[in-house]
Coordinates of C-alpha atoms in Angstrom, one line a residue:
M125 CA 78.7 157.8 98.2
T126 CA 76.3 155.4 100.0
V127 CA 76.8 153.7 103.3
V128 CA 77.3 150.3 101.5
E129 CA 80.0 151.7 99.3
L130 CA 81.7 153.3 102.3
L131 CA 81.6 150.0 104.2
A132 CA 82.9 148.0 101.3
A133 CA 85.8 150.5 100.8
T134 CA 86.7 150.2 104.6
V135 CA 86.6 146.4 104.5
L136 CA 88.9 146.3 101.4
S137 CA 91.3 148.8 102.9
V138 CA 91.5 146.8 106.1
L139 CA 92.2 143.6 104.2
L140 CA 94.9 145.3 102.1
M141 CA 96.6 146.7 105.2
T142 CA 96.5 143.2 106.9
A143 CA 98.2 141.7 103.9
V144 CA 100.8 144.4 103.8
L145 CA 101.6 144.0 107.5
G146 CA 101.9 140.3 107.1
V147 CA 104.4 140.7 104.3
L148 CA 106.4 143.2 106.3
Q149 CA 106.4 140.9 109.4
T150 CA 107.7 138.0 107.3
I151 CA 110.5 140.2 105.8
T152 CA 111.4 141.5 109.3
I153 CA 111.6 137.9 110.7
G154 CA 113.8 136.9 107.8
Q155 CA 116.2 139.8 108.3
K156 CA 116.5 139.2 112.0
S157 CA 117.4 135.6 111.5
L158 CA 120.0 136.6 108.9
M159 CA 121.5 139.2 111.3
R160 CA 121.8 136.5 114.0
G161 CA 123.4 134.1 111.6
Q162 CA 120.9 131.4 112.1
T163 CA 120.7 130.4 108.5
Q164 CA 121.5 126.8 107.7
E165 CA 123.4 125.8 104.6
A166 CA 121.1 124.4 101.9
W167 CA 122.8 121.0 101.8
H168 CA 122.2 120.4 105.6
G169 CA 118.5 119.7 105.2
R170 CA 118.9 117.5 102.1
F171 CA 121.8 115.6 103.7
A172 CA 120.0 115.0 107.0
E173 CA 116.9 113.7 105.2
Q174 CA 118.9 111.5 102.8
L175 CA 121.0 110.1 105.6
A176 CA 118.0 109.5 107.7
W177 CA 116.5 107.4 104.9
D178 CA 119.8 105.5 104.4
L179 CA 120.3 104.8 108.1
T180 CA 116.6 103.8 108.7
N181 CA 116.6 101.3 105.8
S182 CA 120.1 99.9 106.4
R183 CA 121.0 96.9 108.6
T184 CA 124.7 97.1 108.9
I185 CA 127.6 99.6 108.8
R186 CA 131.2 99.1 107.9
P187 CA 133.9 101.7 108.5
L188 CA 135.9 102.7 105.4
E189 CA 139.3 104.5 105.4
T190 CA 137.6 107.8 104.4
G191 CA 134.0 107.3 105.5
F192 CA 131.5 104.5 106.0
E193 CA 129.4 102.0 104.1
L194 CA 125.8 101.1 104.9
D195 CA 124.2 97.8 103.7
G196 CA 120.5 97.1 103.7
F197 CA 117.4 98.0 101.7
A198 CA 117.7 101.8 101.2
G199 CA 117.6 101.4 97.4
R200 CA 116.0 104.1 95.4
D201 CA 115.2 104.3 91.7
L202 CA 118.4 105.8 90.2
G203 CA 116.4 107.7 87.7
N204 CA 113.7 109.5 89.7
G205 CA 114.8 108.9 93.3
L206 CA 111.7 107.1 94.4
P207 CA 112.0 104.4 97.0
I208 CA 112.1 100.8 95.7
H209 CA 113.6 99.1 98.8
C210 CA 115.9 96.9 96.9
R211 CA 119.1 95.6 98.4
S212 CA 121.7 98.4 98.3
V213 CA 125.1 99.4 99.5
V214 CA 125.4 103.1 100.3
Q215 CA 128.9 104.6 100.7
Y216 CA 129.7 108.0 102.1
T217 CA 133.4 108.7 101.3
L218 CA 135.7 111.7 101.1
V219 CA 137.6 112.2 97.9
P220 CA 140.3 114.9 97.1
A221 CA 138.9 117.8 95.1
G222 CA 141.1 120.8 94.5
D223 CA 142.5 122.2 97.7
G224 CA 140.2 120.1 100.0
N225 CA 137.9 117.1 100.0
C226 CA 134.4 116.6 99.0
L227 CA 131.9 114.1 100.5
L228 CA 130.4 111.7 98.0
R229 CA 127.3 109.5 98.4
R230 CA 127.5 106.3 96.2
E231 CA 124.4 104.0 96.0
I232 CA 125.0 100.6 94.5
H233 CA 122.4 98.0 93.7
P234 CA 124.5 94.8 93.8
E235 CA 121.6 92.5 92.7
S236 CA 120.6 94.6 89.7
L237 CA 120.9 92.9 86.4
T238 CA 121.5 96.1 84.4
L239 CA 124.8 97.9 83.8
D240 CA 123.3 101.1 85.3
N241 CA 123.3 99.8 88.9
Q242 CA 125.0 102.7 90.8
S243 CA 124.9 106.4 91.1
T244 CA 127.2 108.9 92.8
D245 CA 126.2 112.3 94.2
V246 CA 128.3 115.1 95.7
V247 CA 127.0 115.9 99.2
A248 CA 129.3 118.7 100.4
F249 CA 132.6 120.4 99.7
D250 CA 135.4 121.3 102.2
V251 CA 134.8 118.3 104.5
D252 CA 137.9 117.0 106.2
S253 CA 136.4 114.1 108.1
V254 CA 133.2 112.2 108.4
A255 CA 132.3 109.8 111.2
I256 CA 129.3 107.9 112.4
V257 CA 129.5 107.0 116.1
S258 CA 127.3 106.1 119.1
P259 CA 126.0 109.2 120.8
G260 CA 127.4 107.9 124.1
D261 CA 130.9 107.7 122.9
A262 CA 133.4 110.2 124.2
P263 CA 133.3 113.6 122.4
S264 CA 135.9 114.6 120.0
S265 CA 139.1 115.7 121.8
T266 CA 141.3 118.7 121.4
I267 CA 145.0 119.0 121.4
D268 CA 146.5 122.5 121.6
G269 CA 143.1 123.9 120.7
Q270 CA 142.9 121.9 117.6
L271 CA 139.9 119.5 117.3
I272 CA 140.8 115.9 116.7
P273 CA 137.8 114.4 114.8
R274 CA 136.6 111.0 115.6
Q275 CA 136.6 108.0 113.3
T276 CA 133.6 105.7 112.6
T277 CA 133.6 103.4 115.6
I278 CA 130.6 101.2 114.8
D279 CA 131.1 98.0 112.8
G280 CA 128.4 95.5 112.2
D281 CA 124.7 95.9 113.1
L282 CA 123.4 99.5 113.3
P283 CA 122.6 100.5 116.9
P284 CA 119.3 102.1 117.9
R285 CA 120.9 105.6 118.0
V286 CA 123.8 107.1 116.0
R287 CA 125.5 110.4 115.7
V288 CA 126.9 111.6 112.4
E289 CA 129.7 114.2 112.4
L290 CA 131.3 116.2 109.5
Y291 CA 134.3 118.5 110.2
H292 CA 135.7 121.4 108.2
P293 CA 139.4 121.3 107.2
N294 CA 140.5 123.8 109.9
Q295 CA 139.5 121.0 112.4
S296 CA 137.8 123.3 114.8
I297 CA 134.5 123.8 113.0
S298 CA 131.9 121.1 112.9
L299 CA 130.0 121.4 109.6
F300 CA 127.3 118.9 110.6
V301 CA 126.5 117.0 113.8
H302 CA 123.2 115.2 113.9
D303 CA 121.7 112.4 116.2
Y304 CA 119.5 109.8 114.6
A305 CA 117.1 107.5 116.4
L306 CA 116.8 104.5 114.1
R307 CA 114.7 101.9 116.0

């Protein structure tokens, strides 16, 4: 074996060991985060991103009995989801489903001339209440250790900052709380 072959074998083995150690480190980090329970539900990221789009491109909000309605230009192509910025009404509402409620997102294009001018998507299951409030509002209160969720308090023009809260049916677990800076 020549010195060149020996050097090449050493370099290749070092590269292989580096790759193996990188994979092991990634697996270890993933296991540690799972053990600490720091995983986030898959729908959280999608919901936060979709809601950020809806809030940023909307102008007004109106509370509904089981959710809220945003009016503005958050329209997306209903087929492929690409932004088209047409006038739209986006409703987030709770509907009964089995033993609990599910949160629906309905996008309506009121000025569309076609019959296919709305779409409805399921956002989450086991949601008992949804509210959009100003971050400075008083926090949700508790009575006998039971969390009393807030209702949507904003009506009219969207403020520069809002907080969105979703609560689990047992009323003591918040499923999703997120602050949005809009303007």
